[in-house]
Tab-separated table of C-alpha atoms in Angstrom:
chain	number	residue	atom	x	y	z
L	1	MET	CA	58.687	102.540	124.816
L	2	TYR	CA	55.209	101.693	123.282
L	3	SER	CA	54.991	102.914	119.481
L	4	GLU	CA	51.538	102.611	117.940
L	5	THR	CA	53.041	102.786	114.506
L	6	GLU	CA	55.289	99.663	115.062
L	7	ASP	CA	52.336	97.993	116.707
L	8	LEU	CA	50.204	98.663	113.563
L	9	VAL	CA	52.909	97.433	111.099
L	10	ARG	CA	53.284	94.377	113.216
L	11	ASP	CA	49.540	93.809	113.292
L	12	LEU	CA	49.280	94.406	109.574
L	13	ALA	CA	52.114	91.777	108.988
L	14	GLU	CA	50.342	89.218	110.940
L	15	ASN	CA	47.316	89.803	108.632
L	16	ALA	CA	49.435	90.289	105.547
L	17	GLU	CA	47.316	88.131	103.164
L	18	GLY	CA	44.023	90.067	104.303
L	19	VAL	CA	45.903	93.334	103.576
L	20	CYS	CA	46.854	92.139	100.141
L	21	ARG	CA	43.398	90.760	99.180
L	22	ALA	CA	42.003	94.135	100.207
L	23	TYR	CA	44.515	96.430	98.367
L	24	LEU	CA	46.075	94.278	95.721
L	25	PRO	CA	43.081	91.973	94.611
L	26	ALA	CA	44.507	91.579	91.180
L	27	GLY	CA	47.360	89.236	92.727
L	28	ARG	CA	47.169	85.872	94.170
L	29	ARG	CA	48.809	83.743	96.801
L	30	GLU	CA	51.663	81.469	95.899
L	31	GLY	CA	53.224	79.597	98.606
L	32	SER	CA	54.514	82.238	101.115
L	33	TYR	CA	54.131	85.159	98.924
L	34	TRP	CA	51.480	87.282	97.310
L	35	ILE	CA	52.283	88.011	93.578
L	36	VAL	CA	51.000	90.863	91.574
L	37	GLY	CA	52.234	93.032	88.576
L	38	ASP	CA	53.095	96.079	90.596
L	39	LEU	CA	51.915	98.760	93.259
L	40	GLN	CA	49.101	99.879	90.870
L	41	ASN	CA	47.497	96.550	91.208
L	42	ASN	CA	48.138	95.556	87.605
L	43	PRO	CA	48.061	91.704	86.850
L	44	GLY	CA	51.553	90.233	86.552
L	45	ARG	CA	54.446	88.678	88.610
L	46	SER	CA	56.828	91.350	89.152
L	47	LEU	CA	55.893	92.482	92.849
L	48	PHE	CA	56.070	89.973	95.559
L	49	VAL	CA	54.847	90.422	99.339
L	50	ARG	CA	56.179	87.946	101.875
L	51	LEU	CA	53.132	86.685	103.848
L	52	THR	CA	55.204	84.659	106.410
L	53	GLY	CA	58.232	85.167	108.531
L	54	PRO	CA	59.652	87.020	111.507
L	55	ALA	CA	58.123	90.215	112.717
L	56	SER	CA	61.230	92.203	111.759
L	57	GLY	CA	64.669	91.843	110.048
L	58	PRO	CA	65.517	89.843	107.138
L	59	GLY	CA	62.623	87.780	105.544
L	60	ALA	CA	60.044	89.594	107.793
L	61	ALA	CA	56.382	89.154	106.912
L	62	GLY	CA	54.809	92.092	105.090
L	63	LYS	CA	57.829	93.175	103.284
L	64	PHE	CA	57.433	93.602	99.448
L	65	THR	CA	59.929	93.955	96.746
L	66	ASP	CA	59.225	94.854	92.899
L	67	GLY	CA	61.635	93.089	90.787
L	68	ALA	CA	61.048	95.296	87.748
L	69	THR	CA	61.653	98.593	89.518
L	70	GLY	CA	63.621	97.742	92.646
L	71	GLU	CA	60.964	99.326	94.842
L	72	HIS	CA	60.508	97.764	98.279
L	73	GLY	CA	58.848	98.634	101.565
L	74	ASP	CA	56.107	97.256	103.840
L	75	LEU	CA	52.341	97.062	103.998
L	76	LEU	CA	51.917	100.740	105.193
L	77	ASP	CA	53.605	101.654	101.729
L	78	ILE	CA	51.338	99.523	99.854
L	79	ILE	CA	48.246	101.036	101.614
L	80	ARG	CA	49.679	104.492	100.917
L	81	ALA	CA	50.182	103.590	97.248
L	82	ARG	CA	46.700	102.142	96.696
L	83	THR	CA	44.753	104.791	98.466
L	84	GLY	CA	46.783	107.924	97.467
L	85	ILE	CA	46.955	109.088	101.152
L	86	THR	CA	49.738	111.468	101.809
L	87	ARG	CA	49.420	112.584	105.487
L	88	PHE	CA	50.818	110.065	107.779
L	89	PRO	CA	48.127	110.429	110.374
L	90	ASP	CA	45.514	109.696	107.752
L	91	LEU	CA	47.530	106.739	106.685
L	92	LEU	CA	47.551	105.116	110.252
L	93	ALA	CA	43.785	105.925	110.401
L	94	GLU	CA	43.290	103.860	107.328
L	95	ALA	CA	45.435	100.982	108.613
L	96	ARG	CA	43.436	100.993	111.924
L	97	ALA	CA	40.126	100.897	109.924
L	98	HIS	CA	41.409	98.077	107.895
L	99	LEU	CA	42.241	96.012	110.998
L	100	GLY	CA	39.058	96.861	112.785
L	101	ARG	CA	40.898	98.979	115.229
L	102	PRO	CA	39.209	101.818	116.905
L	103	GLN	CA	40.484	105.434	116.163
L	104	PRO	CA	42.185	107.021	119.262
L	105	VAL	CA	40.050	109.045	121.440
L	106	VAL	CA	40.720	112.871	120.972
L	107	PRO	CA	40.306	115.138	124.110
L	108	ASP	CA	37.696	117.706	123.936
L	109	ARG	CA	39.248	121.185	122.732
L	110	GLN	CA	37.854	124.665	122.692
L	111	GLU	CA	38.151	125.076	118.944
L	112	PRO	CA	35.581	123.392	116.485
L	113	ARG	CA	36.319	119.840	116.132
L	114	LYS	CA	37.664	118.548	112.677
L	115	ALA	CA	35.954	115.678	110.850
L	116	LYS	CA	36.624	112.388	112.402
L	117	ALA	CA	39.125	109.952	110.601
L	118	PRO	CA	37.172	107.142	108.778
L	119	GLY	CA	36.618	104.421	111.194
L	120	GLY	CA	32.990	103.527	110.983
L	121	THR	CA	32.454	104.124	107.067
L	122	PRO	CA	30.915	101.336	104.844
L	123	ALA	CA	34.404	101.220	103.205
L	124	ALA	CA	36.244	100.543	106.539
L	125	ALA	CA	33.472	97.914	107.224
L	126	ALA	CA	34.000	96.292	103.943
L	127	ARG	CA	37.663	96.124	104.469
L	128	LEU	CA	37.253	94.259	107.846
L	129	PHE	CA	35.005	91.841	106.379
L	130	ALA	CA	37.440	91.170	103.474
L	131	ALA	CA	40.242	90.697	106.035
L	132	SER	CA	38.304	88.227	108.022
L	133	ASN	CA	38.153	84.249	107.431
L	134	PRO	CA	35.465	81.953	106.277
L	135	ILE	CA	33.569	80.577	109.430
L	136	THR	CA	34.196	76.927	108.854
L	137	GLY	CA	36.603	75.401	111.465
L	138	THR	CA	36.815	78.732	113.516
L	139	LEU	CA	35.898	79.801	116.992
L	140	ALA	CA	32.736	81.508	115.253
L	141	GLU	CA	31.701	78.091	114.069
L	142	THR	CA	32.239	76.747	117.777
L	143	TYR	CA	30.207	79.659	119.192
L	144	LEU	CA	27.284	78.994	116.990
L	145	ARG	CA	27.299	75.308	117.576
L	146	SER	CA	27.218	76.122	121.306
L	147	ARG	CA	23.959	77.828	120.698
L	148	GLY	CA	22.423	74.679	118.929
L	149	ILE	CA	23.050	76.242	115.526
L	150	THR	CA	24.577	74.178	112.635
L	151	GLN	CA	23.075	76.199	109.789
L	152	PHE	CA	25.346	79.175	109.140
L	153	GLY	CA	23.454	80.802	106.256
L	154	ALA	CA	23.981	80.239	102.535
L	155	ASN	CA	25.172	83.793	101.641
L	156	GLY	CA	28.548	83.782	103.431
L	157	ALA	CA	27.479	86.726	105.510
L	158	LEU	CA	29.334	85.370	108.537
L	159	ARG	CA	33.076	85.434	108.935
L	160	PHE	CA	35.620	85.184	111.755
L	161	HIS	CA	38.458	87.582	112.621
L	162	PRO	CA	41.154	86.268	115.242
L	163	LYS	CA	42.377	89.772	116.324
L	164	CYS	CA	39.394	92.310	115.926
L	165	TRP	CA	40.098	95.166	118.227
L	166	HIS	CA	37.879	95.674	121.279
L	167	ARG	CA	37.765	98.696	123.598
L	168	GLU	CA	36.063	98.534	126.930
L	169	GLU	CA	33.293	101.046	127.546
L	170	GLY	CA	35.059	104.001	129.163
L	171	GLN	CA	38.559	102.858	128.293
L	172	THR	CA	41.039	104.258	125.709
L	173	ARG	CA	43.269	101.175	125.130
L	174	SER	CA	42.029	98.477	122.831
L	175	ILE	CA	42.704	94.677	123.022
L	176	PRO	CA	42.611	92.381	119.955
L	177	ARG	CA	40.068	89.599	120.558
L	178	PRO	CA	38.508	86.889	118.326
L	179	ALA	CA	35.240	87.862	116.834
L	180	MET	CA	32.481	86.751	114.705
L	181	ILE	CA	32.054	89.361	111.894
L	182	ALA	CA	28.520	89.676	110.167
L	183	ALA	CA	28.233	91.621	106.791
L	184	VAL	CA	25.417	94.151	106.723
L	185	THR	CA	24.585	94.646	103.074
L	186	ASP	CA	22.114	96.697	100.880
L	187	GLY	CA	19.899	95.675	98.080
L	188	ALA	CA	22.715	95.319	95.603
L	189	GLY	CA	24.660	92.962	97.983
L	190	ALA	CA	27.397	95.717	98.825
L	191	VAL	CA	28.638	95.770	102.353
L	192	GLN	CA	27.434	98.893	103.979
L	193	GLY	CA	28.586	97.785	107.655
L	194	VAL	CA	29.533	94.951	109.837
L	195	GLN	CA	28.533	93.701	113.365
L	196	ARG	CA	31.369	92.369	115.483
L	197	THR	CA	30.603	89.876	118.331
L	198	TRP	CA	33.564	89.177	120.579
L	199	LEU	CA	34.096	85.542	121.392
L	200	ALA	CA	35.380	83.729	124.562
L	201	ALA	CA	38.779	82.119	123.965
L	202	ASP	CA	37.258	78.582	123.738
L	203	GLY	CA	34.408	79.918	121.513
L	204	GLN	CA	31.805	78.574	124.114
L	205	GLY	CA	29.898	81.848	124.391
L	206	LYS	CA	30.584	85.611	124.069
L	207	ALA	CA	33.506	87.176	125.665
L	208	ALA	CA	33.112	88.727	129.076
L	209	VAL	CA	33.640	92.189	127.872
L	210	ASN	CA	31.443	95.364	127.581
L	211	PRO	CA	30.185	95.764	125.161
L	212	GLU	CA	29.881	92.127	123.738
L	213	ARG	CA	28.812	93.412	120.309
L	214	ARG	CA	29.439	96.548	118.343
L	215	ALA	CA	28.408	97.645	114.852
L	216	MET	CA	30.025	100.051	112.386
L	217	GLY	CA	29.115	101.382	108.998
L	218	HIS	CA	25.609	102.275	107.638
L	219	LEU	CA	22.992	99.981	109.202
L	220	LEU	CA	19.692	101.745	108.744
L	221	GLY	CA	17.620	100.150	105.991
L	222	ASN	CA	20.191	97.385	105.395
L	223	ALA	CA	20.414	93.932	106.904
L	224	VAL	CA	22.518	90.887	107.521
L	225	ARG	CA	21.246	88.654	104.641
L	226	LEU	CA	21.829	85.265	105.906
L	227	THR	CA	20.197	83.365	103.039
L	228	PRO	CA	18.903	84.319	99.653
L	229	GLN	CA	15.490	86.030	99.504
L	230	ASP	CA	12.508	84.584	97.837
L	231	ASP	CA	9.019	85.968	97.300
L	232	ILE	CA	8.659	85.454	101.009
L	233	LEU	CA	11.003	86.518	103.640
L	234	VAL	CA	11.514	86.282	107.478
L	235	ILE	CA	13.113	89.319	109.265
L	236	GLY	CA	14.029	89.487	112.989
L	237	GLU	CA	16.573	91.146	115.175
L	238	GLY	CA	19.438	88.942	116.166
L	239	ILE	CA	21.741	86.690	114.167
L	240	GLU	CA	21.420	83.752	116.433
L	241	THR	CA	17.591	84.126	116.536
L	242	MET	CA	17.442	84.110	112.817
L	243	LEU	CA	19.726	81.153	112.308
L	244	SER	CA	17.624	79.250	114.962
L	245	LEU	CA	14.789	79.513	112.461
L	246	SER	CA	16.929	78.185	109.707
L	247	GLU	CA	17.819	75.314	111.923
L	248	ALA	CA	14.257	74.334	112.407
L	249	ILE	CA	13.286	75.048	108.839
L	250	PRO	CA	16.395	75.075	106.483
L	251	GLY	CA	14.570	76.418	103.466
L	252	LEU	CA	13.457	79.646	105.269
L	253	PRO	CA	14.899	82.898	103.653
L	254	VAL	CA	16.010	85.017	106.828
L	255	TRP	CA	17.537	88.376	107.289
L	256	ALA	CA	18.794	89.749	110.651
L	257	ALA	CA	18.190	93.481	111.369
L	258	LEU	CA	20.442	93.369	114.397
L	259	SER	CA	18.219	95.565	116.761
L	260	SER	CA	14.583	96.426	117.271
L	261	GLY	CA	15.107	99.867	116.139
L	262	HIS	CA	16.825	98.828	112.891
L	263	LEU	CA	14.018	96.087	112.463
L	264	GLY	CA	11.325	98.735	111.801
L	265	ALA	CA	13.416	100.365	109.262
L	266	VAL	CA	14.513	97.445	106.845
L	267	LEU	CA	13.956	98.336	103.256
L	268	LEU	CA	11.820	95.622	101.812
L	269	PRO	CA	13.000	93.942	98.389
L	270	ASP	CA	11.061	94.269	95.271
L	271	GLY	CA	8.860	91.284	94.342
L	272	LEU	CA	8.129	90.397	98.005
L	273	LYS	CA	4.782	88.788	98.423
L	274	ARG	CA	4.651	87.985	102.087
L	275	LEU	CA	6.699	89.075	104.968
L	276	TYR	CA	7.143	87.194	108.346
L	277	ILE	CA	8.498	89.182	111.303
L	278	ALA	CA	10.190	87.117	113.989
L	279	ILE	CA	9.978	89.101	117.088
L	280	ASP	CA	11.583	88.829	120.644
L	281	ARG	CA	9.314	88.746	123.488
L	282	ASP	CA	9.759	92.386	124.609
L	283	PRO	CA	7.973	95.636	124.185
L	284	ALA	CA	10.587	97.075	121.746
L	285	GLY	CA	10.221	94.022	119.483
L	286	GLN	CA	6.495	94.407	119.376
L	287	ARG	CA	6.773	98.124	118.418
L	288	ALA	CA	9.193	97.427	115.825
L	289	ALA	CA	6.994	94.552	114.246
L	290	GLU	CA	4.074	97.000	114.129
L	291	LYS	CA	6.078	99.702	112.437
L	292	LEU	CA	7.446	97.177	109.799
L	293	SER	CA	4.105	95.510	109.268
L	294	ALA	CA	2.435	98.821	108.707
L	295	ARG	CA	5.124	99.610	106.041
L	296	ALA	CA	4.561	96.303	104.415
L	297	SER	CA	0.795	96.629	104.401
L	298	GLU	CA	0.999	100.084	102.601
L	299	VAL	CA	2.801	98.554	99.519
L	300	GLY	CA	0.541	95.492	99.533
L	301	ILE	CA	2.752	92.851	101.019
L	302	GLY	CA	1.023	90.348	103.395
L	303	CYS	CA	2.419	90.110	106.772
L	304	HIS	CA	2.506	87.685	109.690
L	305	VAL	CA	4.240	87.728	113.053
L	306	LEU	CA	6.193	84.761	114.417
L	307	GLU	CA	6.396	84.707	118.221
L	308	PRO	CA	8.678	82.489	120.222
L	309	ARG	CA	7.610	80.583	123.493
L	310	LEU	CA	10.448	82.108	125.386
L	311	GLY	CA	12.628	85.301	125.081
L	312	ASP	CA	13.638	84.631	121.394
L	313	PHE	CA	13.735	81.729	119.020
L	314	ASN	CA	17.328	80.789	120.028
L	315	ASP	CA	16.013	80.336	123.659
L	316	ASP	CA	13.368	78.140	122.113
L	317	LEU	CA	15.964	76.048	120.155
L	318	ARG	CA	18.274	75.454	123.001
L	319	ALA	CA	15.501	74.689	125.468
L	320	ASN	CA	13.263	72.443	123.402
L	321	GLY	CA	15.124	71.347	120.241
L	322	LYS	CA	14.617	71.995	116.471
L	323	ASP	CA	11.744	69.592	116.024
L	324	ALA	CA	9.592	71.242	118.746
L	325	LEU	CA	10.527	74.644	117.192
L	326	ARG	CA	9.412	73.460	113.891
L	327	GLN	CA	6.071	72.420	115.327
L	328	HIS	CA	5.725	75.738	116.905
L	329	LEU	CA	6.418	77.630	113.821
L	330	ALA	CA	3.954	75.338	111.701
L	331	GLY	CA	1.159	76.814	113.693
L	332	GLN	CA	2.075	80.445	112.737
L	333	ILE	CA	3.046	80.069	109.146
L	334	GLY	CA	0.424	80.957	106.641
L	335	PRO	CA	-1.348	77.990	104.837
L	336	GLU	CA	-0.086	79.359	101.380
L	337	ASP	CA	3.593	78.789	102.557
L	338	ARG	CA	3.400	75.923	104.853
L	339	HIS	CA	3.865	73.176	102.242
L	340	ARG	CA	6.962	74.659	100.866
L	341	LEU	CA	8.497	75.718	104.213
L	342	LEU	CA	7.675	72.632	106.090
L	343	GLY	CA	8.307	70.143	103.298
């Protein structure tokens, strides 16, 4: 018989190192173990968590023992100790959030609804990002290269999760799938949300699922900061679109707002002199550019709009190559920036 608790414990064990990094960050990996002082996350070498091993039984991954106190248990016990959660349903909700797994669908009832368990909060988004892997050598790198992109951003905003839970539109059961994870951060650099892009098994495109992408956390006003900002900045919608601009002009500071609705609401950083808005060729993109341009002008920031030849700049990159895209952009970049952006 299916048991979600057993399924969660098994999935946590398969991602044991990510759980330890998120909940016991004072420790470190040594061989097949995560070593830390105790369940209170103090530095030391008393408590060790097994990171590899069978799913159950002796030597199972995810089991811990504290040599000083004799305490032992599994990763759910670690999460309970570090969060202070006492109710078991809340503990399962925390584990689901860490794994990027959706909360179960609760049928409508006549009585007033209780507050939803955390699943789309900034904290849950930050835990999912922390549990993900660097992009190099993963299916996420394969996916971006299939889109003509070799520049992955200098801020480490993109990572990869091999088993990020996905639920088809209208369905209740979730399936783990590989996904590219993008961090949505605020002006202080704190993760406020993530966007998950589920990938095909070979990385040669997005997965054939609905939806292909899904965001969680607080997105409004924030952005995927792909490269460090300067006194100039280029903001557009999609991650692939903005990385395409970096491909053509590697020195370009670029952010992705993730949608036309969020593009118009991005909070502009202090010290910005000029803003470039990279639009998609659709009415929504045009309206978002007008809104953001008006906001920039109100605070004295010069603004230019960059337009692709095709639907978006990734279409241009794949169709014509980065040299042609660079030439196309050169005619739209202001003369005061052309020398430093185009070398």
